[in-house]
Amino acid sequence: MQIEKLKTTLINCSLEEKDILKYKYKVQDIHQTLPQFDLTGWIDSPIQNQQELLDSIDRVASEIRACADVLVVIGVGGSFLGARAIQEALKPYFGLAEHGIEVVYVGLNMSGAYIKELLSYLDKKQVYVNVISKSGGTMEPALAFRVMRLYMEDRYGEKASERIIVTTDVEKGILKGIADKAGYRQFVIPSNIGGRYSVLTPVGLLPIAVAGVDIRAIMAGAKQAAEELSESDLANNDAYKYAVMRHMLYQEGYSIELLASFEPGLNKFHEWWKQLFGESEGKEKKGLYPSTVNFSTDLHSIGQFIQDGSPIMFETLLHFHEIEGDLQVPFDERDEDGLNYLSSRTFNEINAISKQGTALAHAEGGVPVIQLELPKLDEYHLGYLIYFFMKACAMSACLLEVNPFDQPGVEAYKRKMLELLKEK
Amino acid sequence: MQIEKLKTTLINCSLEEKDILKYKYKVQDIHQTLPQFDLTGWIDSPIQNQQELLDSIDRVASEIRACADVLVVIGVGGSFLGARAIQEALKPYFGLAEHGIEVVYVGLNMSGAYIKELLSYLDKKQVYVNVISKSGGTMEPALAFRVMRLYMEDRYGEKASERIIVTTDVEKGILKGIADKAGYRQFVIPSNIGGRYSVLTPVGLLPIAVAGVDIRAIMAGAKQAAEELSESDLANNDAYKYAVMRHMLYQEGYSIELLASFEPGLNKFHEWWKQLFGESEGKEKKGLYPSTVNFSTDLHSIGQFIQDGSPIMFETLLHFHEIEGDLQVPFDERDEDGLNYLSSRTFNEINAISKQGTALAHAEGGVPVIQLELPKLDEYHLGYLIYFFMKACAMSACLLEVNPFDQPGVEAYKRKMLELLKEK
């Protein structure tokens, strides 16, 4: 399967194609030096042969689906945002996917109520655990794993070790040590891929396979993206075009990029995107603040601000032409609401028209819009889009002259907290 | 019950008390003229005797809980954000509240998949519907109500009219006309209260009562707030202090206010706050952009940006001293993770320390923090906090010299969409 290329279009924006293309040589330079950064294993990994890895993920996922009602994923930041994003985008709004089981996330916060209530909830279910951490040293997942490990041993005795799957570094770290000693099955987080670029590794793939998502379709979409977006010429690389556009808008003085979509299932995908761009670019007192909206819901909320408030933002609009699942507006002979004129339409058709209405309204309000168009919201195109954003983000951070792959500011909070904890 | 007053504190901020108090007379003027605006019925309504209304909401809520598995709430913007905020903040993370039934929201988007899947989901449940709209003319809830009304009539025949509760204007509008004709039971949206200020009316109170929340405790907290915050003297009114602080920070050049809390259950409360401030202030090319984070989760995501990125934001930190539900960190004799030193602590204690660590780290990063402190996360204090934010928001918008109660920009999108729909 091949998709039409992702299309990047500017709507109501002063940027001109010829000015964008002035970045041609700068982009080419960055393209060539990018692989010299640490943590750029994600650039080529979707092109490599990963059949063996995918087979082994599928085998474990089948086992989990057969033996458990719930998979408890333990992870924070890049160790859960990607899996949750894909899972939520593709699962039904009510209930579970046909071939999937429930996946719940823990170790992503330090709420006592959250983890306590999770344990009672699990008591009536059969459980597997997938703990995901490169080092095992981050406080939130480490504490949650301590709780879940004792819980599993208490419930399943010696069999607990068969129900705990570890996704961690290949050779070092606390979690690796624990897993080796206890004989837990392990998946490897490649040492050359950082947290927020790791969704296409076992970090993301095992949980979403358990949830019933076709991981081969995800990877096929990512592979197409990796091939197409290996193009060094800005004119032929839409990820780089998007990176240059957002960079130019930043240079023009915009402070906020608002990622917008019209499908409620994409809310968690937005959260993944926020980490990717916020953590990659937000350093050295620079960067576009990444914020997100889900329309049409948020048109009745923050929509007022976008339309008429401080003119500090531009909008990046995700537009999927085809969405699975739809309903025709029913005919009602009473027509007391006066909506019979829509009864030949479906909700998705009206949603698409509301998309156009929004773009027109925002044009009037003076908000630049970058539209990213994809044929369909499914596994394949989400895989494509994820790679697209990772590649664009790396380019964009380099245009900003910051390292796309470190996060010194996250360490500041971890350090302060540890000092306080050890003090008291 | 009386709470300690909500405390507003500045951490790491150049604002000084004496400069804040320079707004004394301006604030006093606004305080006196505020009730002259249209749509300010919310200012005094919590102080008025509402026993009869609360009794009738409780009666209907009990009936719904007894006769239904699910309440379907139809509404968009201010017609669902408040109810969902309170319900999510107080319900268990997994499963339902002891005395509540499930509440689902529809008519808040135009996703065909969402409403189609909802209908199949409902087929196995007993259903009541609460449709909430002042006019009945907004597209999203109007379409959803058309679908749900036919569905209910199909399933329940003549009895459908007993299972549909309408919350709408007292005398005018499409929905009022439909409800009168069909004989649906009705609750009134006071004509002097606008959507985003309406959570403490039947708009919010009926759904949250059905979800098992004690609405009398909510209203008691709101009443205390309404009394305390009727104080015209800035020095003694923390809602006004907060309004002045955020206004001064805006004047200093900050573009974004980041509402932060450390309880995952407050995510939907954040969404309510975003509408309140975004829609009240975002006009005439002015206003602070309201954005939100949930810590510690988002410290591992957008936290990097807050710490080190563009210095365009300040943070408003919600701090509840007591949270229901907690778990002690278990002792593990193996101590392979080295965390036994925390085994006398609970998760909530560690969460509180992470709050301190965050404030210290952000201080280092130069991010001003306004802390709003409350004794406990419960019905009473949420009622207080909701009123606090509404009063602060009205003051803040007036300081900005915009009307806190209109939303001309939302109309722009509605108009464009209708033009397109009628054209095609």
PDB file of C-alpha atoms in Angstrom, chain A residues 106-205:
ATOM      1  CA  VAL A 106       0.197   3.979  35.828  1.00  0.00           C
ATOM      2  CA  GLY A 107       3.487   5.474  37.003  1.00  0.00           C
ATOM      3  CA  LEU A 108       2.662   8.590  35.012  1.00  0.00           C
ATOM      4  CA  ASN A 109       1.742  10.576  38.126  1.00  0.00           C
ATOM      5  CA  MET A 110       2.126  10.360  41.900  1.00  0.00           C
ATOM      6  CA  SER A 111      -1.500  10.448  42.906  1.00  0.00           C
ATOM      7  CA  GLY A 112      -2.108   8.105  45.833  1.00  0.00           C
ATOM      8  CA  ALA A 113      -5.793   7.797  44.989  1.00  0.00           C
ATOM      9  CA  TYR A 114      -5.035   6.817  41.415  1.00  0.00           C
ATOM     10  CA  ILE A 115      -2.775   3.881  42.224  1.00  0.00           C
ATOM     11  CA  LYS A 116      -4.838   2.765  45.212  1.00  0.00           C
ATOM     12  CA  GLU A 117      -8.026   2.635  43.153  1.00  0.00           C
ATOM     13  CA  LEU A 118      -6.200   0.868  40.347  1.00  0.00           C
ATOM     14  CA  LEU A 119      -5.259  -1.967  42.702  1.00  0.00           C
ATOM     15  CA  SER A 120      -8.871  -2.546  43.786  1.00  0.00           C
ATOM     16  CA  TYR A 121      -9.971  -2.343  40.188  1.00  0.00           C
ATOM     17  CA  LEU A 122      -7.455  -5.025  39.222  1.00  0.00           C
ATOM     18  CA  ASP A 123      -8.614  -7.418  41.909  1.00  0.00           C
ATOM     19  CA  LYS A 124     -11.485  -8.560  39.729  1.00  0.00           C
ATOM     20  CA  LYS A 125      -9.341  -8.966  36.598  1.00  0.00           C
ATOM     21  CA  GLN A 126      -6.523 -11.067  35.254  1.00  0.00           C
ATOM     22  CA  VAL A 127      -3.459  -8.869  34.915  1.00  0.00           C
ATOM     23  CA  TYR A 128      -0.185  -8.525  32.995  1.00  0.00           C
ATOM     24  CA  VAL A 129       2.319  -5.737  33.572  1.00  0.00           C
ATOM     25  CA  ASN A 130       4.583  -3.999  31.063  1.00  0.00           C
ATOM     26  CA  VAL A 131       7.076  -1.709  32.771  1.00  0.00           C
ATOM     27  CA  ILE A 132       8.827   0.702  30.433  1.00  0.00           C
ATOM     28  CA  SER A 133      11.848   2.746  31.460  1.00  0.00           C
ATOM     29  CA  LYS A 134      15.281   3.149  29.957  1.00  0.00           C
ATOM     30  CA  SER A 135      17.035   3.448  33.304  1.00  0.00           C
ATOM     31  CA  GLY A 136      14.458   2.455  35.883  1.00  0.00           C
ATOM     32  CA  GLY A 137      15.540   5.455  37.924  1.00  0.00           C
ATOM     33  CA  THR A 138      12.687   7.878  37.264  1.00  0.00           C
ATOM     34  CA  MET A 139      10.620   8.275  40.419  1.00  0.00           C
ATOM     35  CA  GLU A 140       7.038   7.932  39.128  1.00  0.00           C
ATOM     36  CA  PRO A 141       7.422   4.631  37.235  1.00  0.00           C
ATOM     37  CA  ALA A 142       9.920   3.251  39.771  1.00  0.00           C
ATOM     38  CA  LEU A 143       7.439   3.694  42.633  1.00  0.00           C
ATOM     39  CA  ALA A 144       4.561   2.310  40.586  1.00  0.00           C
ATOM     40  CA  PHE A 145       6.634  -0.714  39.577  1.00  0.00           C
ATOM     41  CA  ARG A 146       7.554  -1.395  43.200  1.00  0.00           C
ATOM     42  CA  VAL A 147       3.834  -1.447  44.051  1.00  0.00           C
ATOM     43  CA  MET A 148       2.787  -3.486  41.020  1.00  0.00           C
ATOM     44  CA  ARG A 149       5.579  -6.000  41.395  1.00  0.00           C
ATOM     45  CA  LEU A 150       4.662  -6.787  44.996  1.00  0.00           C
ATOM     46  CA  TYR A 151       1.004  -6.875  43.996  1.00  0.00           C
ATOM     47  CA  MET A 152       1.675  -9.382  41.214  1.00  0.00           C
ATOM     48  CA  GLU A 153       3.833 -11.576  43.477  1.00  0.00           C
ATOM     49  CA  ASP A 154       1.138 -11.487  46.083  1.00  0.00           C
ATOM     50  CA  ARG A 155      -1.511 -12.521  43.570  1.00  0.00           C
ATOM     51  CA  TYR A 156       0.331 -14.867  41.282  1.00  0.00           C
ATOM     52  CA  GLY A 157       3.219 -16.150  43.443  1.00  0.00           C
ATOM     53  CA  GLU A 158       6.020 -17.607  41.352  1.00  0.00           C
ATOM     54  CA  LYS A 159       3.929 -17.228  38.207  1.00  0.00           C
ATOM     55  CA  ALA A 160       4.198 -13.448  38.588  1.00  0.00           C
ATOM     56  CA  SER A 161       7.491 -13.452  36.727  1.00  0.00           C
ATOM     57  CA  GLU A 162       5.712 -14.763  33.631  1.00  0.00           C
ATOM     58  CA  ARG A 163       3.251 -11.889  33.766  1.00  0.00           C
ATOM     59  CA  ILE A 164       5.732  -9.042  34.010  1.00  0.00           C
ATOM     60  CA  ILE A 165       7.292  -7.842  30.766  1.00  0.00           C
ATOM     61  CA  VAL A 166      10.128  -5.338  30.924  1.00  0.00           C
ATOM     62  CA  THR A 167      10.991  -2.842  28.198  1.00  0.00           C
ATOM     63  CA  THR A 168      14.362  -1.307  28.997  1.00  0.00           C
ATOM     64  CA  ASP A 169      17.976  -0.731  27.977  1.00  0.00           C
ATOM     65  CA  VAL A 170      19.939  -3.609  26.462  1.00  0.00           C
ATOM     66  CA  GLU A 171      22.698  -3.611  29.049  1.00  0.00           C
ATOM     67  CA  LYS A 172      22.517  -1.049  31.828  1.00  0.00           C
ATOM     68  CA  GLY A 173      20.249   0.497  34.444  1.00  0.00           C
ATOM     69  CA  ILE A 174      18.376  -0.459  37.605  1.00  0.00           C
ATOM     70  CA  LEU A 175      15.447  -1.951  35.748  1.00  0.00           C
ATOM     71  CA  LYS A 176      17.698  -4.103  33.569  1.00  0.00           C
ATOM     72  CA  GLY A 177      19.301  -5.485  36.736  1.00  0.00           C
ATOM     73  CA  ILE A 178      15.965  -6.318  38.331  1.00  0.00           C
ATOM     74  CA  ALA A 179      14.686  -7.969  35.154  1.00  0.00           C
ATOM     75  CA  ASP A 180      17.777 -10.124  34.706  1.00  0.00           C
ATOM     76  CA  LYS A 181      17.698 -11.314  38.292  1.00  0.00           C
ATOM     77  CA  ALA A 182      14.006 -12.128  38.289  1.00  0.00           C
ATOM     78  CA  GLY A 183      14.075 -13.654  34.820  1.00  0.00           C
ATOM     79  CA  TYR A 184      11.433 -11.338  33.361  1.00  0.00           C
ATOM     80  CA  ARG A 185      11.030 -11.328  29.617  1.00  0.00           C
ATOM     81  CA  GLN A 186      12.566  -8.218  28.091  1.00  0.00           C
ATOM     82  CA  PHE A 187      12.198  -5.972  25.089  1.00  0.00           C
ATOM     83  CA  VAL A 188      14.969  -3.567  24.234  1.00  0.00           C
ATOM     84  CA  ILE A 189      14.751   0.218  24.022  1.00  0.00           C
ATOM     85  CA  PRO A 190      17.469   0.914  21.444  1.00  0.00           C
ATOM     86  CA  SER A 191      20.194   2.904  23.148  1.00  0.00           C
ATOM     87  CA  ASN A 192      20.333   5.303  20.206  1.00  0.00           C
ATOM     88  CA  ILE A 193      16.666   6.367  20.485  1.00  0.00           C
ATOM     89  CA  GLY A 194      15.411   8.828  23.129  1.00  0.00           C
ATOM     90  CA  GLY A 195      12.080   8.708  24.964  1.00  0.00           C
ATOM     91  CA  ARG A 196       9.997  11.059  22.861  1.00  0.00           C
ATOM     92  CA  TYR A 197      11.201   9.475  19.608  1.00  0.00           C
ATOM     93  CA  SER A 198      10.555   5.912  20.780  1.00  0.00           C
ATOM     94  CA  VAL A 199       6.924   5.168  19.951  1.00  0.00           C
ATOM     95  CA  LEU A 200       7.889   3.035  16.931  1.00  0.00           C
ATOM     96  CA  THR A 201      10.051   0.748  19.112  1.00  0.00           C
ATOM     97  CA  PRO A 202       8.777  -1.872  21.615  1.00  0.00           C
ATOM     98  CA  VAL A 203       8.069   1.054  23.966  1.00  0.00           C
ATOM     99  CA  GLY A 204       4.979   1.891  21.935  1.00  0.00           C
ATOM    100  CA  LEU A 205       4.453  -1.242  19.895  1.00  0.00           C
TER     101      LEU A 205
END
